[in-house]
Coordinates of C-alpha atoms in Angstrom, one line a residue:
X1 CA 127.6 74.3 152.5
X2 CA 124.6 76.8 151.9
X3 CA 121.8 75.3 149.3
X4 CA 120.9 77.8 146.8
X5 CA 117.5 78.0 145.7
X6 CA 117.6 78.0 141.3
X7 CA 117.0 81.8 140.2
X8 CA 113.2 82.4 139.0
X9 CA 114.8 81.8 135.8
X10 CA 116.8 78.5 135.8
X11 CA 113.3 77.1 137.3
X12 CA 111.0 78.8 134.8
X13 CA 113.2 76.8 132.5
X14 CA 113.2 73.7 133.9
X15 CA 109.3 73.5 134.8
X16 CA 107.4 71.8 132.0
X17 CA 104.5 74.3 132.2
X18 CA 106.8 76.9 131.2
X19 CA 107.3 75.7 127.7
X20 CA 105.1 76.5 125.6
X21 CA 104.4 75.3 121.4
X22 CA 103.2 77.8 118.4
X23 CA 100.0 77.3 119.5
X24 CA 100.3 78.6 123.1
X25 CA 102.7 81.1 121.9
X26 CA 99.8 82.2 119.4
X27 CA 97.4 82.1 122.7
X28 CA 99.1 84.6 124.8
X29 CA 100.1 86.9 122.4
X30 CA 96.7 87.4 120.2
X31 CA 98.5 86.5 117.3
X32 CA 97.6 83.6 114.3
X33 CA 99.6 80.6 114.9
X34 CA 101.6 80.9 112.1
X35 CA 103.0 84.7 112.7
X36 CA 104.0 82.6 116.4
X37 CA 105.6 80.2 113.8
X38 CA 107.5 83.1 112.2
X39 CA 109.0 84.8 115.0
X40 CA 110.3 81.5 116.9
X41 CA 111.7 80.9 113.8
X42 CA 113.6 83.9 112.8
X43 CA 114.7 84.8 116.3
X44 CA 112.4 87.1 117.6
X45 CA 111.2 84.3 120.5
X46 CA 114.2 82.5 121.3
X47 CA 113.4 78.8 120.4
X48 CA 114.6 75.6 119.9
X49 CA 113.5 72.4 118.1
X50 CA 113.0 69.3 119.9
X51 CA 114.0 65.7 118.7
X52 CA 110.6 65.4 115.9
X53 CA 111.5 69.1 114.8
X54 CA 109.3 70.7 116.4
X55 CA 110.1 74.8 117.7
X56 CA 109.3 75.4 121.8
X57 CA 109.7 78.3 123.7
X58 CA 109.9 79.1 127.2
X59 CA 106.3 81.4 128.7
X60 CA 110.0 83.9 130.1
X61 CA 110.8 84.3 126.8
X62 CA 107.1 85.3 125.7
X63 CA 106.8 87.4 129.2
X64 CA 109.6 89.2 127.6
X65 CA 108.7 90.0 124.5
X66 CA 104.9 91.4 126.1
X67 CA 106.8 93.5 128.4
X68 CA 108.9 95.3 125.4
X69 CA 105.9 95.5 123.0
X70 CA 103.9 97.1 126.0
X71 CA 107.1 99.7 126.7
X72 CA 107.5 100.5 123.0
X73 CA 103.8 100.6 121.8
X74 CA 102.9 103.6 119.3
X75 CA 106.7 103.7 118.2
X76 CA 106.9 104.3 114.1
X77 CA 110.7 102.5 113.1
X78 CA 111.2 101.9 109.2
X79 CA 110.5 98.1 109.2
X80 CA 114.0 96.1 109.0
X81 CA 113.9 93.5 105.6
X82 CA 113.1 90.1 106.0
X83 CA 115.1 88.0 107.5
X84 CA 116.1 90.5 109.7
X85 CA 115.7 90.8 113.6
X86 CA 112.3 93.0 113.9
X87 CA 112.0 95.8 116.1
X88 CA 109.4 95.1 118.9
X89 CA 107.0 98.2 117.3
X90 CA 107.4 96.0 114.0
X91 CA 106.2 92.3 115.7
X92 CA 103.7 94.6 117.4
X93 CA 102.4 96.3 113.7
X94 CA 102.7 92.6 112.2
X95 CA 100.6 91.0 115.1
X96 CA 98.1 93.9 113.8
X97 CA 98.2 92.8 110.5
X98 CA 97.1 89.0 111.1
X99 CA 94.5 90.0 113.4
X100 CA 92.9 92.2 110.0
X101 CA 92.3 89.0 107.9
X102 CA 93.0 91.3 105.2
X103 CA 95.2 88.5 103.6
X104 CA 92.6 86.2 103.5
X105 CA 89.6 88.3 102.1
X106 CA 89.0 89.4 99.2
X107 CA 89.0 92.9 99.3
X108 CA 88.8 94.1 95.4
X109 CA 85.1 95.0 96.0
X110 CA 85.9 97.1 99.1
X111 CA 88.4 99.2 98.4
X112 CA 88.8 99.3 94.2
X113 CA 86.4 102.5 93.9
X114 CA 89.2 104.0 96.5
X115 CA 92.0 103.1 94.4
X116 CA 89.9 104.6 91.0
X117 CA 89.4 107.4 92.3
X118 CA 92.8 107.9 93.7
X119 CA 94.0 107.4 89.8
X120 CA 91.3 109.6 88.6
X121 CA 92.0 112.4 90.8
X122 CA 95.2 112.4 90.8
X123 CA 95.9 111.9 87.1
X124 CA 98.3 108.8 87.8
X125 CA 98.4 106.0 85.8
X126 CA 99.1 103.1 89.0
X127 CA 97.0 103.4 92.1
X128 CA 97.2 101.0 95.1
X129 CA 96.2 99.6 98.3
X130 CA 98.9 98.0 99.7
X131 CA 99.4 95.4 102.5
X132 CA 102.7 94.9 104.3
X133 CA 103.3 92.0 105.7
X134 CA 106.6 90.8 107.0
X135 CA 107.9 89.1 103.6
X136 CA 105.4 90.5 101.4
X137 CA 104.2 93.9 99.7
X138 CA 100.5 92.7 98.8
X139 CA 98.4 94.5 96.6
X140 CA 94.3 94.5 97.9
X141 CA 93.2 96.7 95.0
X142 CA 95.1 97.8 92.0
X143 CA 95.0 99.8 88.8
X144 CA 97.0 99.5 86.0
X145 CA 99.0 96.6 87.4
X146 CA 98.7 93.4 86.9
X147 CA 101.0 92.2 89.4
X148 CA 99.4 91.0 93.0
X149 CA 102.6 91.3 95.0
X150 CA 106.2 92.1 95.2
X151 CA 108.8 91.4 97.9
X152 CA 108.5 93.4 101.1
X153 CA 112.2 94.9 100.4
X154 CA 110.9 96.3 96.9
X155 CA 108.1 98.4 98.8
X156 CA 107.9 102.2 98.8
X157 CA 105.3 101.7 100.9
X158 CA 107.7 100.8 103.5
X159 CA 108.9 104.6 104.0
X160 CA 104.8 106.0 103.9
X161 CA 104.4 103.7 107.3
X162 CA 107.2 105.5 109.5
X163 CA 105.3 108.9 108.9
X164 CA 101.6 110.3 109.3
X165 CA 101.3 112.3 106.5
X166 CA 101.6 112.2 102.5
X167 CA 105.1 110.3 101.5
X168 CA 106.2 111.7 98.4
X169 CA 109.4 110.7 96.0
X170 CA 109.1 113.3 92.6
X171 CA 111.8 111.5 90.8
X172 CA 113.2 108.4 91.8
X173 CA 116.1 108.6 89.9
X174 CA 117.3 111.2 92.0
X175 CA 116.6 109.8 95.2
X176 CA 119.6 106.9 96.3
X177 CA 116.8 105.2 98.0
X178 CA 114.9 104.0 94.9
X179 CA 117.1 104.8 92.3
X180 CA 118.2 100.8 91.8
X181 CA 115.0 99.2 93.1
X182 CA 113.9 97.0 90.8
X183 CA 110.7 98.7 90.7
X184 CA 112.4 101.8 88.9
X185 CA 114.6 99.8 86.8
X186 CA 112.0 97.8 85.5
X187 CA 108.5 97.1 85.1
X188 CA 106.5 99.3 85.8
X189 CA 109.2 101.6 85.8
X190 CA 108.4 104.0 89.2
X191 CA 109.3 107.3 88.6
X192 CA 107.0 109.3 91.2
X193 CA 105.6 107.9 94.1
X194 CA 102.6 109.2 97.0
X195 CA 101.8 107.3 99.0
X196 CA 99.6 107.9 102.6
X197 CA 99.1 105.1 105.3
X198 CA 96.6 102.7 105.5
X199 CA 95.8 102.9 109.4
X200 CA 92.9 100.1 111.5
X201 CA 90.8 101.2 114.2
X202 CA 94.1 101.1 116.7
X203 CA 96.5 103.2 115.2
X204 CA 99.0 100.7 113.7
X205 CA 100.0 101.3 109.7
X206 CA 99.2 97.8 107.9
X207 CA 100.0 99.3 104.7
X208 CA 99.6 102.1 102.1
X209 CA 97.3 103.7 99.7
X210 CA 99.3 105.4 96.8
X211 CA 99.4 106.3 93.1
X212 CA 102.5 106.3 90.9
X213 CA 103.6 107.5 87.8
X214 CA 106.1 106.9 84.9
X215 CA 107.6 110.1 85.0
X216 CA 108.5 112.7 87.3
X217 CA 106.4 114.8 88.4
X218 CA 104.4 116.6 91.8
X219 CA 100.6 116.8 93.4
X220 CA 98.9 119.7 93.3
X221 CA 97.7 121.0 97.1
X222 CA 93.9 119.9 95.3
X223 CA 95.3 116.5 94.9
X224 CA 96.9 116.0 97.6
X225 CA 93.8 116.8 99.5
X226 CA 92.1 114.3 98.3
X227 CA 94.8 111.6 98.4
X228 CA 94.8 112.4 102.1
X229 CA 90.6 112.4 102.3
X230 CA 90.4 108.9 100.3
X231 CA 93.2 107.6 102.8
X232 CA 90.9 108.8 105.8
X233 CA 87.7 106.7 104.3
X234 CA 90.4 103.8 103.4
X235 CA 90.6 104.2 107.5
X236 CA 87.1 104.9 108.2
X237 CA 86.2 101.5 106.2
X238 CA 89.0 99.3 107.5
X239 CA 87.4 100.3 111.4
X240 CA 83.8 99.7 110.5
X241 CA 84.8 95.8 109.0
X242 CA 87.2 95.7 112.2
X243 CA 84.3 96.1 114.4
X244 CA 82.1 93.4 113.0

């Protein structure tokens, strides 16, 4: 009878070294323990819990996963919901937005004058700076809201992230998209949307800056231009506090 030596895998597996906690997890991928915490628990790291409830995670797993966020880097997908499996360019956009800290700062002082003069110039009565994170639609500066946040599945912004350039919706109530979000059918009662993406010093699209209105209506090419020249000092700001 021939002895067969266990595949690489089968003694991965069995090797304690190999499994790793939230914390290593967090280690090897450059990510805050807590995004780790998200994605063994939602599937994106295959996990399991051990007998005090606590997730582990084979380092094959986590090889894995580095190998398809290497292969798929720079890819732009539409972000699934939450609870939903995430596309490896979306764990790669979220692991961007933990390592901002723009959740924990506060950021009102930095980028309200952006967000004024968004309104201003563009006669709109909302303007934002959004943060997306995987659950959440954050608001770091806002005018004429008084709401800080809405679910992630609520956010236009969502659709300005997947593109480069100005994302525009004239009339939601013509677009099946938005029509029923509860955005539009409530407050504050979306009716146009522009929106252009708020992008850090490596390319990935944490979230938006955008202005909205309650009624239908377009940009004129001079307003445009500046919603796309406020979004490239948004950009220019976020890289200089990245590099400090």
């Amino acid at each position: 009878m021939v002895n067969r030596l266990p595949s690489p895998e089968t003694a991965a597996d069995s090797d304690p070294q190999s499994i790793l906690t939230s914390k290593g997890v967090a280690a090897l991928l450059g990510i805050s323990i807590s995004t780790a915490q998200l994605w063994m628990e939602n599937g994106n790291l295959p996990s399991w819990k051990t007998p005090g409830g606590h997730r582990r995670v084979h380092l094959l797993s986590v090889q894995r996963l580095q190998q398809r966020l290497a292969h798929d880097a720079g890819l732009a997908d539409v972000a699934p919901m939450s609870g939903d499996v995430l596309s490896p360019a979306e764990v790669q956009r979220l692991a961007a937005v933990e390592r901002s800290g723009l959740r924990e700062r506060e950021t009102g002082r930095i980028f309200d004058p952006l967000t004024w003069l968004a309104g201003t110039v563009t006669t709109a009565p909302i303007a934002l700076l959004t943060l997306l994170t995987q659950s959440q639609q954050l608001f770091l500066s806002r005018q004429g809201v008084t709401m800080k946040d809405t679910p992630r599945d609520w956010a236009f912004c969502n659709y300005t992230i997947a593109q480069d350039d100005i994302f525009f919706v004239t009339d939601t109530l013509d677009d099946a998209r938005f029509r029923d979000n509860p955005l539009v059918t409530g407050a504050p009662h979306i009716r146009f949307y522009a929106g252009v993406p708020l992008i850090d010093a490596d390319g990935f699209k944490l979230g938006s800056l955008c202005v909205i209105d309650t009624e239908p209506r377009r940009l004129t090419g001079q307003q445009a231009r500046a919603l796309r020249e406020l979004g490239d000092i948004a950009r220019r700001e976020l890289g200089v506090r990245q590099q400090r």
